[in-house]
Coordinates of C-alpha atoms and ligand atoms in Angstrom, one line a residue:
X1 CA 74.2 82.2 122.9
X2 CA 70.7 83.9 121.3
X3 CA 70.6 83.3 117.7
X4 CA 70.5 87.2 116.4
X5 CA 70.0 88.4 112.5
X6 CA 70.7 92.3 112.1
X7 CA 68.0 94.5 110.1
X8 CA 66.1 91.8 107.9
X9 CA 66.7 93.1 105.2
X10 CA 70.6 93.9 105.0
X11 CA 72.7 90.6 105.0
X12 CA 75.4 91.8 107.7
X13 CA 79.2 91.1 107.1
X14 CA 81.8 90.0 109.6
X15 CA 85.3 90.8 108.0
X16 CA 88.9 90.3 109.5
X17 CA 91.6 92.5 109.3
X18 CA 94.9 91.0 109.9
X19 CA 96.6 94.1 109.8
X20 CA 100.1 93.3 109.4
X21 CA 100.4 89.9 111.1
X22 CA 100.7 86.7 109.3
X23 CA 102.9 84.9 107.1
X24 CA 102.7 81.3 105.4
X25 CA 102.0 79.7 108.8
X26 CA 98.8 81.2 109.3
X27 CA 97.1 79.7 105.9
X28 CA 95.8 77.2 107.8
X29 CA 93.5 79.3 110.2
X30 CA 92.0 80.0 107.0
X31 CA 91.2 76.5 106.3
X32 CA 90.1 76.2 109.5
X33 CA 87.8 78.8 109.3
X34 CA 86.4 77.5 106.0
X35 CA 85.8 74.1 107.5
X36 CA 83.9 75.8 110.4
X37 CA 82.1 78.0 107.8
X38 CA 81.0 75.1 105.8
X39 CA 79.6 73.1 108.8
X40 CA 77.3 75.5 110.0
X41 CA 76.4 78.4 107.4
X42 CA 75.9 81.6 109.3
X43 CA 73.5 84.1 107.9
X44 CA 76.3 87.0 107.6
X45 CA 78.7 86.9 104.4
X46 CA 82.4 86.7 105.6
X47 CA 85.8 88.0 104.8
X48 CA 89.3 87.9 105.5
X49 CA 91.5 90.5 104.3
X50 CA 95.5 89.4 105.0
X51 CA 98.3 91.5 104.5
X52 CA 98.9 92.0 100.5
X53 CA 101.5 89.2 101.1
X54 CA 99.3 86.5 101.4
X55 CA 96.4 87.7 99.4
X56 CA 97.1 85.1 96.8
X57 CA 97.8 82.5 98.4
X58 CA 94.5 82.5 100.1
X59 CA 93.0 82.8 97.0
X60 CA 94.5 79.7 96.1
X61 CA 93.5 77.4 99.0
X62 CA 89.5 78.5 97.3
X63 CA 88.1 79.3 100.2
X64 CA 84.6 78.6 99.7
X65 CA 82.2 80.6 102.1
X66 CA 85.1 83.1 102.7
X67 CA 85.9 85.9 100.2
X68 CA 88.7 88.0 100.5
X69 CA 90.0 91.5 100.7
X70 CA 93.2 93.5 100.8
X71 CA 93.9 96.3 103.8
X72 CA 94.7 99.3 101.4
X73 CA 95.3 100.5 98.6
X74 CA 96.8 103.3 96.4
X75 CA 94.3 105.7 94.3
X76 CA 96.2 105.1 91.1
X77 CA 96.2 101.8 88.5
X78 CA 99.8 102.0 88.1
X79 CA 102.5 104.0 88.2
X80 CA 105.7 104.5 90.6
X81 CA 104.4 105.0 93.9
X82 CA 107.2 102.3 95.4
X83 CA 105.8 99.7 97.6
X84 CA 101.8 100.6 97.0
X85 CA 99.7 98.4 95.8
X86 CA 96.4 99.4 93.5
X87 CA 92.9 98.5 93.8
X88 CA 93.0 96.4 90.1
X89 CA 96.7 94.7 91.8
X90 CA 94.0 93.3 94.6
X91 CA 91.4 92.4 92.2
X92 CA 93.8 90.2 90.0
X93 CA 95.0 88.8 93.5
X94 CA 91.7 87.3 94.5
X95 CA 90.1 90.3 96.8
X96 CA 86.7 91.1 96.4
X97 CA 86.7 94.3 98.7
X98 CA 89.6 96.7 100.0
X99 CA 89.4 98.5 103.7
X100 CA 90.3 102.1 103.2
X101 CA 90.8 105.1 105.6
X102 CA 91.3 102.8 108.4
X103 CA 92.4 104.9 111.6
X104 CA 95.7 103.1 111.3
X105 CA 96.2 104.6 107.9
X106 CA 94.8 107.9 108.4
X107 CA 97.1 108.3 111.6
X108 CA 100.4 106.6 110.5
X109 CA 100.4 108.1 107.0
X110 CA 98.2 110.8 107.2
X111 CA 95.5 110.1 105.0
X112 CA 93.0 112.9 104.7
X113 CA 89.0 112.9 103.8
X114 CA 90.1 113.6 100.0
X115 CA 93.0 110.6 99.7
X116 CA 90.6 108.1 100.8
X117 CA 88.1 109.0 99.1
X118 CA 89.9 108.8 96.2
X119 CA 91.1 105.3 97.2
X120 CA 87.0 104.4 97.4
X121 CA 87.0 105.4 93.8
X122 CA 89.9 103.3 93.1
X123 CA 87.8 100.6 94.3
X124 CA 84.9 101.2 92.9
X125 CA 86.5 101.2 89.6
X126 CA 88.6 98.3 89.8
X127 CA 85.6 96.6 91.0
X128 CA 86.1 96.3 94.7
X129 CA 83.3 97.1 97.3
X130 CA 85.0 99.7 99.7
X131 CA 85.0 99.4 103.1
X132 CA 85.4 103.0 104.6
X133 CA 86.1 103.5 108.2
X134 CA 85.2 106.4 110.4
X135 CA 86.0 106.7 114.5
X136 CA 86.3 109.5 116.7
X137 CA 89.6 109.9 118.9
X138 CA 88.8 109.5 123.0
X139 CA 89.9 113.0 123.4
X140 CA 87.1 113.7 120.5
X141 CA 84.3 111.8 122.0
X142 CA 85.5 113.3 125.7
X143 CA 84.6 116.5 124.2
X144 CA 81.4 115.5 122.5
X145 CA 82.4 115.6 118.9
X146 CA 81.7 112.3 118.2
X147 CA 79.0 112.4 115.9
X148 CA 80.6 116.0 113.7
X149 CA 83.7 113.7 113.7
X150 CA 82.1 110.9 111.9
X151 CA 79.7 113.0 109.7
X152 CA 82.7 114.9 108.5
X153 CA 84.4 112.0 107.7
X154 CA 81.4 110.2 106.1
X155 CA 80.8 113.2 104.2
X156 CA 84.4 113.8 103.2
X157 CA 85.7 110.2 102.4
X158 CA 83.0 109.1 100.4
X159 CA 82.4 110.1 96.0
X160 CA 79.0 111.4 94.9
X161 CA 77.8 108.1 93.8
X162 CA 78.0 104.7 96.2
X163 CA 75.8 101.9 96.5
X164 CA 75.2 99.4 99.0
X165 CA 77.0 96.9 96.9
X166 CA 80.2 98.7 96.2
X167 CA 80.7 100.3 99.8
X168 CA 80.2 99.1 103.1
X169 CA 81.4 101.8 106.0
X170 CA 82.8 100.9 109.0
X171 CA 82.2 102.6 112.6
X172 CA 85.5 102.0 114.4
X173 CA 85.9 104.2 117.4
X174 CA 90.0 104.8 117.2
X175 CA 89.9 104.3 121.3
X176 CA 88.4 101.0 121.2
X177 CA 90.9 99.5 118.8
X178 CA 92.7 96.9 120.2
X179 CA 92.6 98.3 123.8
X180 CA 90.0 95.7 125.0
X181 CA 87.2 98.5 125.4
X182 CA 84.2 98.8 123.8
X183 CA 81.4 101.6 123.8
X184 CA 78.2 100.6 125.5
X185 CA 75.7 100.1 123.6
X186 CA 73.5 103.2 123.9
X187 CA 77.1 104.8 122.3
X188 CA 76.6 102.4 119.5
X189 CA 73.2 103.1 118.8
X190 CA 73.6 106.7 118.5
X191 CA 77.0 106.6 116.4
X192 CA 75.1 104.3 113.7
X193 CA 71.7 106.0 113.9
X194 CA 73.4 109.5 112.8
X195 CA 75.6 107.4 110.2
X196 CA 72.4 105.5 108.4
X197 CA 70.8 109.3 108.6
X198 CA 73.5 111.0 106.8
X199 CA 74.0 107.9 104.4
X200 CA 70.0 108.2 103.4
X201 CA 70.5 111.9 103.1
X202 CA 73.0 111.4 100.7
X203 CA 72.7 108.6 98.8
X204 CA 68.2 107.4 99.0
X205 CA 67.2 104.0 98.8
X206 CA 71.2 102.9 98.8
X207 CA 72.0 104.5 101.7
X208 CA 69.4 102.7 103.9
X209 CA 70.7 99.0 101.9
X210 CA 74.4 100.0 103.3
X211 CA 75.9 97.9 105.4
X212 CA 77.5 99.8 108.5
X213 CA 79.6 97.6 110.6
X214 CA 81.1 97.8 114.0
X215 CA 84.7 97.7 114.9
X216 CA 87.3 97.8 117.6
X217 CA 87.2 95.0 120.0
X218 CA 84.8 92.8 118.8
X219 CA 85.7 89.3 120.8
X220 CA 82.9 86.0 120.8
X221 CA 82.1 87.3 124.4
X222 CA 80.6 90.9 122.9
X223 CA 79.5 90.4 119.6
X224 CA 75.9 89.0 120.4
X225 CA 75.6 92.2 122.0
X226 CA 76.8 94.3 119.9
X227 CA 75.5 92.8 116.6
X228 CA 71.8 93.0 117.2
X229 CA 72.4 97.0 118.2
X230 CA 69.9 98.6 115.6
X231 CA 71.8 99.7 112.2
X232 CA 74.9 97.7 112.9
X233 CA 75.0 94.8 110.0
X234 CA 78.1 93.2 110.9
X235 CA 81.8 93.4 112.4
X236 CA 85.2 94.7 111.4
X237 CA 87.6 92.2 113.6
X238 CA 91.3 93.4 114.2
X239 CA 93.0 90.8 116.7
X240 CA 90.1 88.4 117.2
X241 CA 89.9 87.4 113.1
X242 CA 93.8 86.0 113.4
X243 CA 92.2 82.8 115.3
X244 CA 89.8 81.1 113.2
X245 CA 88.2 79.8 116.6
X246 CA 88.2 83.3 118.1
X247 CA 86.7 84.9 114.2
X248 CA 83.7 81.5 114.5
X249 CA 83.0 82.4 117.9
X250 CA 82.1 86.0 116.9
X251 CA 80.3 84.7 113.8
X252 CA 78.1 82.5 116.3
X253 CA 76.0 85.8 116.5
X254 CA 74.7 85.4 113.0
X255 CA 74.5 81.0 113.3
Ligands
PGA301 P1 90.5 95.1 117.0 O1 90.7 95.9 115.6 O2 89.3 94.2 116.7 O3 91.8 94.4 117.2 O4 90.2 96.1 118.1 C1 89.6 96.4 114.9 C2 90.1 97.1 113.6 O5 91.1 97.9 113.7 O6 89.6 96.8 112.5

C-alpha cells in the first residue's frame, strides 16, 4: 500500500465510532489496537469513542497512542434530562473529544442545526474538541443539493468562535453509512473543497488548521484512496473501527 500523509500541515485523525455495539468483551480489541499502534506509529492521531458504557473502562486499560471519546452528549452540565449524559460526565470519564450531530442522532432524535450546536458548545466548555458531522441524504445529493445541505449545516451547527483544536468536522454522506458505498472521489473533493471554503470564511487562519474528515464506509481496501483526496485529514470509521485489525488496516494509510 503507498505510504500517504494528508495536507502537511494538518496532522489527520482516524476516529472509531462504535455506535452502540460493544460490551466488556470487546476491551480487548482495544488492547489490540494499542499494541498495533505502538509497533508502528502512524503519522495520524487516533481515537476510539465506545458507547458511554465503556468509556471508563477504556480509560482504564491507559491506552497509550489511543485517546478516547464519547458518541453524544446533552448541551447541559447537569440537570434531569434521564438517561443523557453531559460533555463534563465524558471528560471525567476519560474522553478527550465528543461526536455530535451525527446523522444517526439528527435522524433518530431529531436534532436540529441549533441543538447541536449547542452540544459543540457543551464541548467546548467542558473541554472536549467537537467532532461535528454533516452529510447530504441520497435523495439530497440526487437532486444536487449536496453542497447547500452541508453549508447549511456547517453554518448552522457550528458557535461563532471554533478552532482547529477544539473542533474537528466530519463529512459523512448519510447514504454511504454503513451501506458499503462510497462517493468517488471527484464527490469527495468537491464536498471538502466547499467545506474548508466556508470554514476559512468563517473562522481565518483556524478554519484552514481544521481537520475535516471523511466518513461512511471507510474499510482498509478504500482508505489509501480516500485519505490522500485534497482537504480530507483523516477518517470517521462506523463498522470497520469495531475490529482492531480492520481500524489498523485503515490506519496503514497514514504508516
Ligand atoms: P460506517 O459508519 O463506517 O459503518 O459506514 C461511519 C459513521 O457513521 O461514522
Amino acid at each position: 500500500m503507498a505510504k500517504r500523509i494528508s495536507t502537511p500541515k494538518i496532522k489527520a485523525l482516524v476516529a472509531g465510532n462504535w455506535k452502540m455495539n460493544g460490551t466488556g468483551r470487546q476491551l480487548g480489541e482495544v488492547s489490540k489496537l494499542v499494541t498495533a499502534v505502538n509497533r508502528k506509529k502512524p503519522s495520524a492521531d487516533v481515537m476510539i469513542c465506545p458507547p458511554a458504557t465503556l468509556l471508563s473502562r477504556m480509560a482504564a486499560l491507559k491506552p497509550k497512542g489511543v485517546a478516547l471519546g464519547g458518541q453524544d452528549c446533552n448541551a447541559d452540565i447537569e440537570g434531569a434530562h434521564t438517561g443523557d449524559i453531559s460533555a463534563e460526565m465524558l471528560k471525567d470519564a476519560g474522553a478527550r473529544a465528543v461526536i455530535v450531530g451525527h446523522s444517526e442522532r439528527r435522524a433518530d432524535h431529531g436534532e436540529s442545526d441549533k441543538a447541536v450546536r449547542a452540544k459543540v458548545e457543551a464541548a467546548h466548555r467542558a473541554g472536549l474538541m467537537a467532532i461535528m458531522c454533516v452529510g447530504e441524504s441520497l435523495k439530497q445529493r440526487k437532486a444536487g443539493e449536496t453542497l447547500k445541505i452541508v453549508q447549511a449545516q456547517l453554518r448552522g451547527s457550528l458557535p461563532a468562535v471554533c478552532t482547529a483544536k477544539n473542533t474537528v468536522i466530519a463529512y459523512e454522506p448519510v447514504w454511504a453509512i454503513g451501506s458499503g458505498l462510497t462517493p468517488t472521489v471527484a464527490q469527495v473533493e468537491e464536498v471538502h473543497a466547499a467545506l474548508r471554503k466556508a470554514l476559512m470564511r468563517r473562522f481565518g487562519d483556524e478554519g484552514a488548521k481544521m481537520r475535516i474528515l471523511y466518513g461512511g464506509s471507510v474499510k482498509p481496501a478504500n482508505a489509501t484512496e480516500l485519505m490522500s483526496v485534497p482537504n480530507v485529514n483523516g477518517a470517521l470509521v462506523g463498522g470497520a473501527s469495531l475490529k482492531a485489525k480492520d481500524f489498523y488496516g485503515i490506519l496503514q494509510a497514514y504508516c
